Each structure stands twice: as structure tokens, then as C-alpha cells.
CSV table of C-alpha atoms in Angstrom, one decimal:
chain,number,residue,atom,x,y,z
K,673,MET,CA,115.4,64.4,107.2
K,674,GLU,CA,117.2,64.9,103.8
K,675,ARG,CA,116.6,61.1,103.7
K,676,VAL,CA,113.1,60.3,104.2
K,677,ARG,CA,112.2,64.2,103.0
K,678,ASN,CA,108.5,63.5,100.7
K,679,CYS,CA,108.7,59.9,101.2
K,680,GLY,CA,105.0,60.5,103.3
K,681,ARG,CA,104.0,62.4,101.0
K,682,ARG,CA,105.6,59.9,98.0
K,683,SER,CA,103.8,56.9,100.1
K,684,TRP,CA,100.1,57.3,100.3
K,685,LEU,CA,100.3,57.4,96.2
K,686,GLY,CA,97.3,54.5,94.7
K,687,ARG,CA,96.6,54.0,98.8
K,688,GLY,CA,93.5,55.8,98.2
K,689,ILE,CA,95.1,58.9,100.6
K,690,GLU,CA,95.9,61.1,97.9
K,691,GLY,CA,95.4,65.3,98.8
K,692,ARG,CA,96.2,64.9,102.2
K,693,CYS,CA,97.8,67.4,104.4
K,694,ASP,CA,101.0,66.4,105.1
K,695,THR,CA,104.1,68.8,107.6
K,696,ASN,CA,107.5,68.5,105.7
K,697,THR,CA,110.7,70.7,107.6
K,698,ASN,CA,112.2,70.6,104.3
K,699,THR,CA,112.4,74.0,103.4
K,700,GLN,CA,115.7,72.5,99.7
K,701,ARG,CA,111.1,73.1,98.4
K,702,PRO,CA,109.7,76.1,96.5
K,703,ARG,CA,106.5,75.8,98.4
K,704,ALA,CA,108.3,74.7,102.1
K,705,LYS,CA,108.2,78.6,103.3
K,706,LYS,CA,104.6,78.1,103.5
K,707,ASP,CA,105.0,75.0,104.9
K,708,GLY,CA,105.8,76.6,108.7
K,709,GLU,CA,103.2,79.1,108.4
K,710,ARG,CA,100.4,77.1,107.9
K,711,HIS,CA,101.7,75.1,111.0
K,712,SER,CA,102.2,78.4,113.1
K,713,ALA,CA,97.9,79.8,111.8
K,714,ARG,CA,97.1,76.9,112.5
K,715,ALA,CA,99.0,76.2,116.0
K,716,LEU,CA,97.6,79.2,117.0
K,717,ARG,CA,94.1,78.4,116.2
K,718,GLY,CA,94.2,75.9,117.8
K,719,GLY,CA,95.0,77.8,121.2
K,720,THR,CA,98.9,75.9,121.2
K,721,GLY,CA,99.9,80.1,121.1
K,722,THR,CA,99.9,83.5,120.9
K,723,LEU,CA,103.0,83.9,119.2
K,724,THR,CA,104.5,82.2,116.2
K,725,MET,CA,107.6,82.9,113.6
K,726,ALA,CA,108.0,81.0,110.1
K,727,GLN,CA,110.9,82.4,109.0
K,728,VAL,CA,113.1,81.3,106.5
K,729,LEU,CA,116.7,81.9,104.2
K,730,THR,CA,117.5,80.8,101.0
K,731,LYS,CA,120.6,81.0,99.3
K,732,VAL,CA,122.6,80.8,96.0
K,733,PRO,CA,126.1,80.6,95.0
K,734,LYS,CA,126.4,84.4,92.7
K,735,MET,CA,127.5,83.6,89.3
K,736,ALA,CA,129.1,87.2,88.5
K,737,ASN,CA,126.4,89.6,87.7
K,738,ARG,CA,125.0,86.9,85.6
K,739,ARG,CA,121.5,86.1,85.2
K,740,VAL,CA,120.3,81.4,86.9
K,741,PHE,CA,117.2,80.6,85.6
K,742,VAL,CA,115.5,77.7,87.6
K,743,VAL,CA,115.8,74.5,85.4
K,744,GLY,CA,115.3,71.4,87.6
K,745,VAL,CA,115.6,72.0,91.2
K,746,GLY,CA,117.3,69.3,93.4
K,747,MET,CA,116.9,67.4,89.9
K,748,THR,CA,120.9,65.6,90.9
K,749,LYS,CA,121.9,66.9,94.1
K,750,TYR,CA,121.3,62.9,95.8
K,751,THR,CA,121.2,59.9,93.5
K,752,ASP,CA,120.7,57.3,96.4
K,753,ARG,CA,116.8,57.6,96.5
K,754,GLU,CA,114.2,57.9,94.1
K,755,ASN,CA,113.9,61.8,92.5
K,756,PRO,CA,110.5,63.0,94.1
K,757,ILE,CA,109.3,64.6,90.4
K,758,GLU,CA,110.1,61.0,88.9
K,759,LYS,CA,106.7,59.5,88.8
K,760,HIS,CA,105.2,63.3,87.2
K,761,VAL,CA,108.9,63.4,84.3
K,762,TYR,CA,107.3,59.6,83.5
K,763,SER,CA,103.8,60.1,83.0
K,764,LEU,CA,104.7,63.8,81.3
K,765,ALA,CA,106.8,61.1,78.3
K,766,ASN,CA,103.7,59.0,77.7
K,767,VAL,CA,101.7,62.0,76.3
K,768,ALA,CA,105.4,63.8,74.8
K,769,GLU,CA,107.9,63.1,73.8
K,770,LEU,CA,111.2,64.5,76.1
K,771,GLU,CA,113.9,67.1,75.1
K,772,SER,CA,116.8,68.1,76.0
K,773,ALA,CA,116.1,70.9,77.1
K,774,PRO,CA,116.0,70.6,81.8
K,775,MET,CA,113.8,69.6,82.9
K,776,ALA,CA,110.9,71.8,85.0
K,777,PRO,CA,110.5,73.5,81.8
K,778,GLN,CA,109.4,70.9,79.6
K,779,LEU,CA,107.5,70.0,82.5
K,780,PHE,CA,105.8,73.4,82.9
K,781,GLY,CA,105.8,74.1,78.9
K,782,ASN,CA,104.0,71.1,78.1
K,783,ALA,CA,101.4,72.6,80.8
K,784,GLY,CA,101.0,75.5,78.3
K,785,LYS,CA,101.0,73.7,75.1
K,786,GLU,CA,97.9,71.2,76.3
K,787,HIS,CA,95.8,74.7,77.4
K,788,MET,CA,97.0,76.0,74.1
K,789,ALA,CA,95.4,73.0,72.2
K,790,LYS,CA,92.5,72.9,74.4
K,791,TYR,CA,92.1,76.9,74.0
K,792,GLY,CA,93.4,78.3,71.8
K,793,THR,CA,95.6,80.8,73.1
K,794,THR,CA,99.1,81.6,71.8
K,795,PRO,CA,102.8,81.5,72.7
K,796,LEU,CA,101.4,85.5,72.2
K,797,HIS,CA,99.8,85.2,75.8
K,798,LEU,CA,102.7,83.9,77.6
K,799,ALA,CA,105.3,86.4,76.5
K,800,LYS,CA,102.1,88.7,77.4
K,801,ILE,CA,102.2,87.6,81.1
K,802,ALA,CA,105.8,88.1,81.2
K,803,TYR,CA,105.8,91.4,80.1
K,804,LYS,CA,102.6,92.3,82.8
K,805,ASN,CA,105.8,90.9,85.8
K,806,HIS,CA,108.7,92.2,84.0
K,807,LEU,CA,106.3,95.4,84.2
K,808,HIS,CA,104.9,95.8,87.6
K,809,SER,CA,109.1,94.9,88.8
K,810,THR,CA,109.3,97.8,88.1
K,811,ASN,CA,107.8,99.8,90.7
K,812,ASN,CA,109.8,97.3,93.7
K,813,PRO,CA,112.9,97.8,94.9
K,814,TYR,CA,113.4,94.3,96.6
K,815,SER,CA,112.9,93.1,93.2
K,816,GLN,CA,115.9,90.7,92.0
K,817,PHE,CA,115.2,91.9,88.0
K,818,GLN,CA,113.8,95.9,87.4
K,819,GLU,CA,113.8,96.1,84.1
K,820,GLU,CA,110.7,96.9,81.6
K,821,TYR,CA,111.5,94.6,78.4
K,822,THR,CA,109.0,94.5,75.3
K,823,LEU,CA,106.8,92.4,74.3
K,824,ASP,CA,109.6,92.0,71.9
K,825,GLN,CA,112.3,91.5,73.7
K,826,ILE,CA,110.9,89.0,75.7
K,827,GLN,CA,109.4,86.7,72.7
K,828,ALA,CA,113.3,87.1,71.1
K,829,SER,CA,114.8,85.4,74.5
K,830,PRO,CA,116.2,82.7,74.0
K,831,MET,CA,114.2,79.5,73.3
K,832,VAL,CA,114.4,77.4,76.6
K,833,THR,CA,111.5,73.8,75.1
K,834,CYS,CA,107.7,74.1,74.6
K,835,HIS,CA,107.6,78.1,73.6
K,836,LEU,CA,108.7,79.4,76.7
K,837,THR,CA,111.7,82.0,76.4
K,838,LYS,CA,114.4,82.7,79.0
K,839,LEU,CA,111.8,86.2,79.8
K,840,GLN,CA,109.9,83.9,80.9
K,841,CYS,CA,111.6,81.9,84.0
K,842,CYS,CA,111.8,82.5,86.9
K,843,PRO,CA,115.5,83.1,87.7
K,844,THR,CA,117.0,81.5,91.4
K,845,SER,CA,117.6,84.0,93.8
K,846,ASP,CA,118.7,84.4,97.4
K,847,GLY,CA,116.5,85.9,99.6
K,848,SER,CA,115.0,85.2,103.1
K,849,GLY,CA,111.8,86.3,104.5
K,850,ALA,CA,110.0,86.6,108.4
K,851,ALA,CA,106.1,86.1,109.1
K,852,ILE,CA,105.0,86.6,112.1
K,853,LEU,CA,102.8,85.1,113.9
K,854,ALA,CA,100.4,86.2,116.8
K,855,SER,CA,96.7,85.2,118.2
K,856,GLU,CA,94.4,88.1,118.5
K,857,ASP,CA,94.5,89.2,122.1
K,858,PHE,CA,98.0,89.2,121.5
K,859,VAL,CA,97.3,91.7,118.5
K,860,VAL,CA,95.0,93.0,121.1
K,861,SER,CA,97.0,93.8,124.4
K,862,HIS,CA,100.0,94.7,122.8
K,863,GLY,CA,98.2,97.4,120.4
K,864,LEU,CA,99.1,95.9,116.6
K,865,GLN,CA,94.8,95.7,115.4
K,866,ASN,CA,96.1,98.7,112.4
K,867,GLN,CA,99.0,96.1,111.3
K,868,ALA,CA,97.7,93.7,111.8
K,869,ILE,CA,96.5,90.9,108.3
K,870,GLU,CA,94.2,88.6,109.1
K,871,ILE,CA,94.4,84.5,107.5
K,872,LEU,CA,90.8,84.4,106.1
K,873,ALA,CA,91.9,80.6,105.2
K,874,MET,CA,94.9,78.5,104.2
K,875,GLU,CA,94.5,75.0,102.9
K,876,MET,CA,97.6,72.8,101.5
K,877,ALA,CA,96.9,69.7,98.5
K,878,THR,CA,99.1,66.9,97.4
K,879,ASP,CA,98.8,64.4,93.9
K,880,LEU,CA,95.4,63.7,93.5
K,881,PRO,CA,95.0,60.1,91.2
K,882,SER,CA,94.1,62.4,88.0
K,883,THR,CA,98.5,64.5,88.1
K,884,PHE,CA,99.2,60.9,87.1
K,885,GLU,CA,96.1,58.7,85.7
K,886,GLU,CA,94.6,61.8,82.9
K,887,GLU,CA,97.3,61.6,80.7
K,888,SER,CA,96.9,65.6,81.0
K,889,PRO,CA,100.4,68.2,81.8
K,890,MET,CA,98.1,70.3,82.7
K,891,LYS,CA,97.7,68.1,86.2
K,892,ILE,CA,100.8,66.7,86.3
K,893,VAL,CA,102.2,70.7,87.3
K,894,GLY,CA,98.7,70.5,89.9
K,895,PHE,CA,96.5,71.8,88.5
K,896,ASP,CA,94.0,70.0,90.3
K,897,MET,CA,96.1,70.4,93.5
K,898,THR,CA,95.6,74.1,92.8
K,899,ARG,CA,92.1,74.0,92.4
K,900,THR,CA,91.2,71.8,95.9
K,901,ALA,CA,92.9,73.6,97.1
K,902,ALA,CA,91.6,77.2,96.1
K,903,GLN,CA,88.1,75.4,96.7
K,904,LYS,CA,88.3,74.9,100.0
K,905,VAL,CA,90.3,78.7,100.9
K,906,PHE,CA,87.0,79.8,99.1
K,907,SER,CA,84.5,77.8,101.2
K,908,ILE,CA,86.4,78.1,104.6
K,909,ALA,CA,86.3,82.5,104.0
K,910,GLY,CA,82.9,82.6,102.9
K,911,GLU,CA,84.4,84.3,99.7
K,912,SER,CA,84.3,84.2,96.5
K,913,PRO,CA,87.1,84.4,93.7
K,914,ALA,CA,85.3,87.8,92.5
K,915,ASN,CA,85.1,89.4,95.5
K,916,VAL,CA,89.3,89.2,95.4
K,917,ASP,CA,91.6,92.5,93.9
K,918,VAL,CA,95.8,91.8,94.4
K,919,VAL,CA,97.1,87.6,93.8
K,920,GLU,CA,100.3,86.9,94.1
K,921,LEU,CA,101.1,84.0,92.7
K,922,HIS,CA,103.9,81.4,91.4
K,923,ASP,CA,104.3,82.1,88.0
K,924,CYS,CA,107.7,80.2,87.6
K,925,PHE,CA,107.1,80.1,84.4
K,926,SER,CA,104.5,82.1,82.3
K,927,ALA,CA,102.9,79.2,81.8
K,928,ASN,CA,101.5,78.4,85.3
K,929,GLU,CA,100.5,82.0,85.7
K,930,LEU,CA,98.4,81.1,83.1
K,931,ILE,CA,97.3,77.9,83.7
K,932,THR,CA,96.7,79.1,87.5
K,933,TYR,CA,94.2,81.4,86.6
K,934,GLU,CA,91.5,78.5,85.9
K,935,ALA,CA,92.7,76.8,88.2
K,936,LEU,CA,91.6,79.5,91.2
K,937,GLY,CA,89.4,80.5,89.8
K,938,LEU,CA,89.7,84.1,88.5
K,939,CYS,CA,88.1,83.1,85.2
K,940,GLY,CA,86.9,79.9,83.6
K,941,GLU,CA,88.3,76.4,82.3
K,942,GLY,CA,89.9,77.9,78.6
K,943,GLU,CA,89.2,81.6,80.1
K,944,ALA,CA,92.4,82.6,80.6
K,945,GLY,CA,93.7,84.1,76.8
K,946,LYS,CA,90.3,86.1,77.2
K,947,MET,CA,91.4,87.5,80.4
K,948,ILE,CA,95.2,88.2,79.7
K,949,ASP,CA,94.1,90.1,76.6
K,950,ALA,CA,91.5,92.3,77.8
K,951,GLY,CA,94.1,92.8,80.9
K,952,ASP,CA,92.6,92.1,84.0
K,953,ASN,CA,95.5,91.0,85.2
K,954,THR,CA,96.5,94.2,85.9
K,955,TYR,CA,96.4,97.9,87.1
K,956,GLY,CA,92.8,99.3,86.0
K,957,GLY,CA,91.4,95.3,85.3
K,958,LYS,CA,89.5,93.2,87.7
K,959,TYR,CA,92.7,91.7,89.5
K,960,VAL,CA,96.5,92.9,89.3
K,961,ILE,CA,97.6,90.0,90.3
K,962,ASN,CA,102.0,89.7,90.6
K,963,PRO,CA,102.1,93.2,92.0
K,964,SER,CA,105.6,92.2,93.3
K,965,GLY,CA,106.7,90.8,89.3
K,966,GLY,CA,106.1,87.6,90.8
K,967,LEU,CA,108.9,84.7,90.8
K,968,ILE,CA,110.1,86.0,86.8
K,969,SER,CA,111.4,90.1,87.7
K,970,LYS,CA,110.9,89.4,91.1
K,971,GLY,CA,112.9,86.1,92.3
K,972,HIS,CA,112.8,82.8,93.0
K,973,PRO,CA,114.6,82.3,96.7
K,974,LEU,CA,113.1,79.1,97.4
K,975,GLY,CA,112.8,79.5,100.5
K,976,ALA,CA,111.4,82.6,100.7
K,977,THR,CA,109.3,82.7,97.4
K,978,GLY,CA,106.3,81.4,99.9
K,979,LEU,CA,106.7,84.8,102.7
K,980,ALA,CA,108.3,87.0,99.5
K,981,GLN,CA,104.1,87.3,98.5
K,982,CYS,CA,102.5,86.5,102.3
K,983,ALA,CA,105.3,89.8,102.8
K,984,GLU,CA,103.5,92.1,99.1
K,985,LEU,CA,99.8,91.5,100.3
K,986,CYS,CA,100.2,92.4,103.9
K,987,TRP,CA,102.1,95.5,102.3
K,988,GLN,CA,99.3,95.9,100.0
K,989,LEU,CA,96.1,95.4,102.6
K,990,ARG,CA,97.2,97.7,104.6
K,991,GLY,CA,98.4,100.5,102.0
K,992,GLU,CA,102.4,100.4,102.8
K,993,ALA,CA,103.4,98.8,98.6
K,994,GLY,CA,105.0,102.1,97.1
K,995,LYS,CA,103.9,103.6,93.6
K,996,ARG,CA,102.6,99.7,92.5
K,997,GLN,CA,100.2,99.9,95.0
K,998,VAL,CA,96.7,98.3,94.3
K,999,PRO,CA,93.9,101.1,95.4
K,1000,GLY,CA,91.4,99.5,97.5
K,1001,ALA,CA,93.0,96.7,98.3
K,1002,LYS,CA,90.5,94.8,100.9
K,1003,LEU,CA,91.3,91.0,100.4
K,1004,ALA,CA,94.0,89.3,99.0
K,1005,LEU,CA,95.2,85.3,97.4
K,1006,GLN,CA,98.2,84.3,97.7
K,1007,HIS,CA,98.9,80.6,95.4
K,1008,ASN,CA,101.9,78.0,96.3
K,1009,ILE,CA,103.3,74.9,94.9
K,1010,GLY,CA,106.1,72.3,94.0
K,1011,LEU,CA,106.1,69.8,92.3
K,1012,GLY,CA,106.4,66.2,94.3
K,1013,GLY,CA,104.2,67.7,94.8
K,1014,ALA,CA,102.2,70.5,96.5
K,1015,ALA,CA,100.3,73.4,96.0
K,1016,VAL,CA,99.6,76.3,99.6
K,1017,VAL,CA,96.8,78.5,99.0
K,1018,ALA,CA,95.5,81.1,101.7
K,1019,LEU,CA,93.5,84.3,101.3
K,1020,TYR,CA,94.7,87.8,103.8
K,1021,ARG,CA,92.1,90.5,104.8
K,1022,MET,CA,92.9,92.8,107.4
K,1023,GLY,CA,91.7,91.8,110.2
K,1024,PHE,CA,90.8,95.1,112.1
K,1025,ARG,CA,90.6,98.4,110.6
K,1026,GLY,CA,88.9,99.0,107.2
K,1027,ASN,CA,86.3,96.1,107.9
K,1028,GLU,CA,83.5,95.6,109.6
K,1029,ARG,CA,84.8,93.3,112.4
K,1030,GLY,CA,87.2,96.8,113.2
K,1031,ILE,CA,87.7,98.6,116.1
K,1032,VAL,CA,84.9,98.1,118.6
K,1033,ALA,CA,85.6,94.1,118.2
K,1034,ALA,CA,89.4,95.8,120.6
K,1035,ALA,CA,87.4,98.3,122.7
K,1036,THR,CA,85.1,95.7,123.1
K,1037,SER,CA,87.5,92.4,123.7
K,1038,ALA,CA,89.7,93.8,125.6
K,1039,GLY,CA,88.3,96.7,127.6
K,1040,GLU,CA,84.6,96.5,128.1
K,1041,GLU,CA,85.3,97.0,131.6
K,1042,PHE,CA,85.4,100.6,130.9
K,1043,LYS,CA,83.2,102.9,130.9
K,1044,SER,CA,84.3,104.9,128.3
K,1045,ALA,CA,84.3,102.1,125.8
K,1046,ASN,CA,81.2,103.0,124.3
K,1047,ILE,CA,82.4,106.1,123.9
K,1048,PHE,CA,85.1,105.1,121.2
K,1049,ASN,CA,83.0,103.1,119.9
K,1050,ALA,CA,80.4,105.3,119.4
K,1051,ILE,CA,83.2,107.1,117.3
K,1052,GLU,CA,84.2,104.6,115.7
K,1053,ALA,CA,80.7,104.5,114.2
K,1054,ALA,CA,81.0,107.8,113.8
K,1055,LEU,CA,84.2,107.2,111.5
K,1056,SER,CA,82.5,104.7,109.6
K,1057,GLU,CA,79.6,106.5,108.7
K,1058,ASP,CA,80.9,109.7,107.8
K,1059,GLY,CA,85.0,109.2,108.5
K,1060,PRO,CA,86.0,111.5,105.0
K,1061,LYS,CA,84.3,114.7,107.1
K,1062,LEU,CA,84.9,113.5,110.3
K,1063,VAL,CA,88.7,114.5,109.0
K,1064,ASN,CA,87.8,117.1,107.0
K,1065,LYS,CA,87.6,118.8,110.1
K,1066,VAL,CA,90.1,117.9,112.4
K,1067,LYS,CA,93.0,116.8,111.1
K,1068,GLY,CA,94.8,115.6,114.3
K,1069,VAL,CA,95.5,112.0,116.5
K,1070,TYR,CA,94.4,111.6,120.0
K,1071,CYS,CA,95.7,109.8,122.2
K,1072,PHE,CA,92.8,109.4,125.7
K,1073,GLN,CA,94.7,107.6,128.3
K,1074,VAL,CA,92.0,107.1,130.6
K,1075,LYS,CA,92.1,106.5,134.1
K,1076,GLY,CA,90.4,105.5,137.4
K,1077,GLY,CA,88.7,101.6,135.4
K,1078,PRO,CA,87.4,99.0,137.4
K,1079,ASP,CA,90.0,98.4,140.0
K,1080,GLY,CA,91.5,101.3,139.1
K,1081,LYS,CA,93.0,100.3,136.1
K,1082,GLU,CA,94.6,102.4,133.2
K,1083,ALA,CA,94.3,102.2,129.4
K,1084,LYS,CA,94.5,103.9,126.2
K,1085,TRP,CA,93.1,104.3,123.0
K,1086,ILE,CA,94.4,106.4,120.0
K,1087,VAL,CA,91.5,107.7,117.5
K,1088,ASP,CA,93.4,108.6,114.5
K,1089,ALA,CA,90.8,111.7,112.3
K,1090,LYS,CA,93.4,112.7,110.1
K,1091,ASN,CA,93.8,109.7,107.8
K,1092,GLY,CA,92.5,108.0,105.0
K,1093,SER,CA,88.3,107.8,106.5
K,1094,GLY,CA,89.7,107.3,110.2
K,1095,SER,CA,90.4,104.8,113.8
K,1096,VAL,CA,89.9,104.1,116.7
K,1097,THR,CA,92.9,101.4,118.7
K,1098,PHE,CA,92.5,101.1,121.3
K,1099,ASN,CA,96.0,100.3,123.1
K,1100,GLY,CA,97.5,102.1,120.1
K,1101,ALA,CA,100.5,103.1,118.9
K,1102,ALA,CA,100.0,105.6,116.0
K,1103,LYS,CA,101.5,109.4,117.9
K,1104,PRO,CA,99.3,111.2,119.1
K,1105,ASP,CA,99.8,115.3,118.6
K,1106,VAL,CA,97.4,115.4,121.9
K,1107,THR,CA,97.3,112.8,124.5
K,1108,ILE,CA,93.8,113.7,126.6
K,1109,THR,CA,94.0,111.9,131.0
K,1110,MET,CA,90.9,112.0,132.1
K,1111,ASN,CA,89.4,109.6,134.7
K,1112,ASP,CA,87.2,106.8,133.1
K,1113,ASN,CA,83.1,108.5,134.6
K,1114,ASP,CA,84.9,112.0,133.8
K,1115,LEU,CA,85.4,111.2,130.3
K,1116,VAL,CA,81.7,109.6,129.6
K,1117,ASP,CA,80.3,112.8,131.5
K,1118,LEU,CA,82.7,116.0,129.9
K,1119,MET,CA,81.9,113.7,126.0
K,1120,GLU,CA,78.3,113.0,127.0
K,1121,GLY,CA,77.1,116.6,127.2
K,1122,LYS,CA,77.3,116.9,131.4
K,1123,LEU,CA,80.9,118.1,131.7
K,1124,ASN,CA,82.3,121.4,131.0
K,1125,PRO,CA,85.3,121.1,129.4
K,1126,GLN,CA,86.8,124.0,129.9
K,1127,LYS,CA,85.7,123.6,134.2
K,1128,ALA,CA,86.6,120.6,134.2
K,1129,PHE,CA,90.9,122.1,133.2
K,1130,PHE,CA,90.7,123.8,135.9
K,1131,GLN,CA,89.5,122.0,138.3
K,1132,GLY,CA,92.3,119.4,137.1
K,1133,LYS,CA,89.8,116.6,135.4
K,1134,LEU,CA,91.2,117.2,131.9
K,1135,LYS,CA,94.7,117.2,131.3
K,1136,ILE,CA,95.7,118.1,127.1
K,1137,LYS,CA,99.5,117.9,126.7
K,1138,GLY,CA,100.1,118.5,122.8
K,1139,ASN,CA,98.7,120.4,119.9
K,1140,MET,CA,95.9,122.7,122.3
K,1141,GLY,CA,94.0,123.7,119.5
K,1142,LEU,CA,93.2,120.3,118.7
K,1143,ALA,CA,91.6,119.5,122.0
K,1144,MET,CA,88.9,121.9,120.8
K,1145,LYS,CA,88.3,120.0,117.9
K,1146,LEU,CA,87.1,117.6,120.5
K,1147,GLN,CA,83.3,118.8,120.1
K,1148,GLU,CA,83.2,117.5,116.5
K,1149,PHE,CA,82.8,114.2,118.4
K,1150,GLN,CA,80.4,115.8,121.1
K,1151,LYS,CA,78.4,117.7,119.1
K,1152,ASP,CA,75.0,116.2,118.5
K,1153,THR,CA,75.1,114.7,122.1
K,1154,LYS,CA,71.2,113.3,121.7
K,1155,GLN,CA,72.6,111.2,119.2
K,1156,LEU,CA,76.0,110.0,120.6
K,1157,LYS,CA,73.9,108.5,123.6
K,1158,ALA,CA,71.9,106.5,120.8
K,1159,LYS,CA,74.4,105.0,119.4
K,1160,LEU,CA,75.6,103.6,122.8
């Protein structure tokens, strides 16, 4: 495989089929970590599986506490074949004078210089990006470096090339990542709705003719690839960049983060400088970009970088990101790129909890045979309408063990009236404060007010384990029987 890596993609160039998606199993390229996730997701959508895992591991030699920087990954490892980015380097040489500096920062640094010449951005904008990412990383326990730097320190660090100083370049890193992908049926049947993140869309684009024909350093390093993939993703998902809350993008160098703002549609072309000055790339602004610290400070373990981005966005959407949590994050955007050449863009959101599909989808797909499923749909609707008020009154997590369903089936619903705005989960795994066990028909009668709870308890129809006080608060869900019936 090593001897033919990238040969398929290279063979497309000049044949009118550039920009296509391919399959690449080589995990040494920076974007290879997303290939596994992308192909796994498509396998699930195509019905060929229910559970897959994309996993990568990258290890580089450690150098006794020294920072090691990306200066040309895979540039000289093989001498018996054409380098995957050879054509990119030739294209850059046609429009810029090459230096003795490492090639990777020259490629991206010249893209930054082109943006400055076209739109008036300055080296200070690049430094501000690095400042932001280093600052973000101080709240990330998984970040390789967790040190805050001033703008002066960033600008005064050793110059690498093209306005890029050392603190604006990503380090190479040890790291690993894994993502478990599952079908909707698997998620529901295993009660994973409260943690399941939905991949709304994921698209890859490869080098286009413009990469080599338009004498643009920005396009040589993938501006058009990123834009093409992003446009496809937003079209498929029916979303727009304006709806995005949090972003993890491939900031191998600060210059690439700057041009990627525009390629992803987060701002108009030429407006990245204004976006940076307005603080619309960090907390309190329009978007929070690279809350993890990005490649610049979190680290760049090559093959694992994409899954590290995926993990960060999953934590953000679940509200599990700790000190770096983006308030109210609902829609997350991921971008990854590798020269020679491909860009992958993905859009994520919570699959069940906190969106319009809600846990109702889980109840109707897996528990629809039970008469009491309608009761839980009504409770979910009540939480959607005024969850905080109900949570404030109840302050408990209920487990309903429902027996005597169709063909003697049993089911379980978790009603969380304790956290956030509340939720209802079929076959949920949350630890309950009280467990209520009832027959399917009896539970419907109880919640509709047809069965007296005390009578049901003494007749053995209602079994309670745990906090009896919370069991008495069931009336909060059944107080208005007519209203409940209207929702069924």
C-alpha cells in the first residue's frame, strides 16, 4: 500500500475528474484520520452495518522536552517515487521565491501573504489567531501545550518564514483517537440517545484544476477544496454557516486558519481580518473556533488529529467540555486538510437530546407498541414546553419499568426531571432516583387519573424502589388529565 499511496488521486489530475472523493487507507497523511470515519458513516447509512469504529494512532520520536514543529511531513521519507506535493511546490515556485525554510510553512505562509496583498490583512492578524489558540488550550487537559502567551511573545518568537513565527506553527505530537459509529437502531436499542452525536453531513473534496492553474498560493494549499466540501455539507444538511456555534478547523499554521474562515463561509471573502478584530472567532463572539487550542497548541498527532477534533466537538455538543464549554452549542463544524491533496468537512449535532426529533423519535421507533409510549411522548412534550419549571418542581430522575406489553414484552423509560430542561429516554442508562414498576395498561390508567395511586400501591399494581417522596411528585406530570389526554 505504501508504494501506491496517493497514486489514485494523482492519476486524476489533468483528466477532468479532479475534486472527487476517494478511498485512502494511509494514516500518515494529516487528513487520513477522517477517511476512516467518513467511510464508516457511509457504510452505516448504506445499511451494510450497525456499528463501526474508526481508530488511528500516531507516534513520533520524543526529543527530551523539546518542542518539535511540522516542517514537511513525509517530505523525504521515500526517494523512489514522486512526492505527493511535488506539483504543489512547482506551482508555488511559479508565483513566489522559495526560501531555505521548510516547505510546509512556506506553502501556507505564502497563502497568508497572498491574503494580505489582496485584502489588507497584516501579520498581527496571524499573531492574534495564535494568541487565541494558545489561550484556549489552557483550559484543555488533553492539550500538548497549556501555556498562555502574549501577542508580543508570539510575534517575537523565532521567525520561520513568511510572517509565521514558531508560536504560529503546530508541533508534531504523540496521540491516538477513536470514534465509535452506530446506526440509529443500535443507538435506540442500547439506550444511548443522551450521548449520541449525529453526523449531519461529511464530505471530502480533492485537488481541483484551480489548485495548479490559477497561480494562487491560497488555492495551492486547498482553499477551493475546503470551499467545495463545505458547500456540499451545508447543502446536504440544510444548514448555513450562520447557524454554526463551534468549529474545530485545521490550523496547521495561523495563516491557514485565517484563509479557512472564508473558505468555510464563516465570513465573506476578504473579511477574515475584520472577523478576527471583532473577536468573532472566540468566546463572546459569533463563533468559537478551535476551543481545544487547535493544532497550534493542542497538538498535531497527524493521523489522530481529525478524531481529536471530532472528540472535542462531541464533548461540546454534550455539554461535557468543562472550562472551555461553548455555551448553548448545538451545531458543530469540523474541517481537516492534507496537501496532496484532500479536504474533509463535517457537520454535527445531538442526534436525539435537544433537537426537534427529540426522544419522541426513540419512543415511537422502539417502544411504539406499548400503550404507555404515548404517556412518555406527552411528558417529553411537556418538558419541551416548560422543562425548567417542571425540573425545578420535581428535581428527580425516574425509571419506569413497564411490563405486560405486546406479547409480554418489557420496556424501560428514563424521565430526567432533574438536569437542564429535562429529557425522556427509551431504554436510557441514567441512574434513577426512584424506579417505578407497573403493567403497561395500569401505567396509562394511573397517569390519566383513572387509577388511584394509593390503591394501586396496596394492590401491588404499583411498585416503588428508591425515593418515595419523588414518587409522590408524579402528580406534577398528571396534574391536568385533560391537557395530558389532548397531547396523546
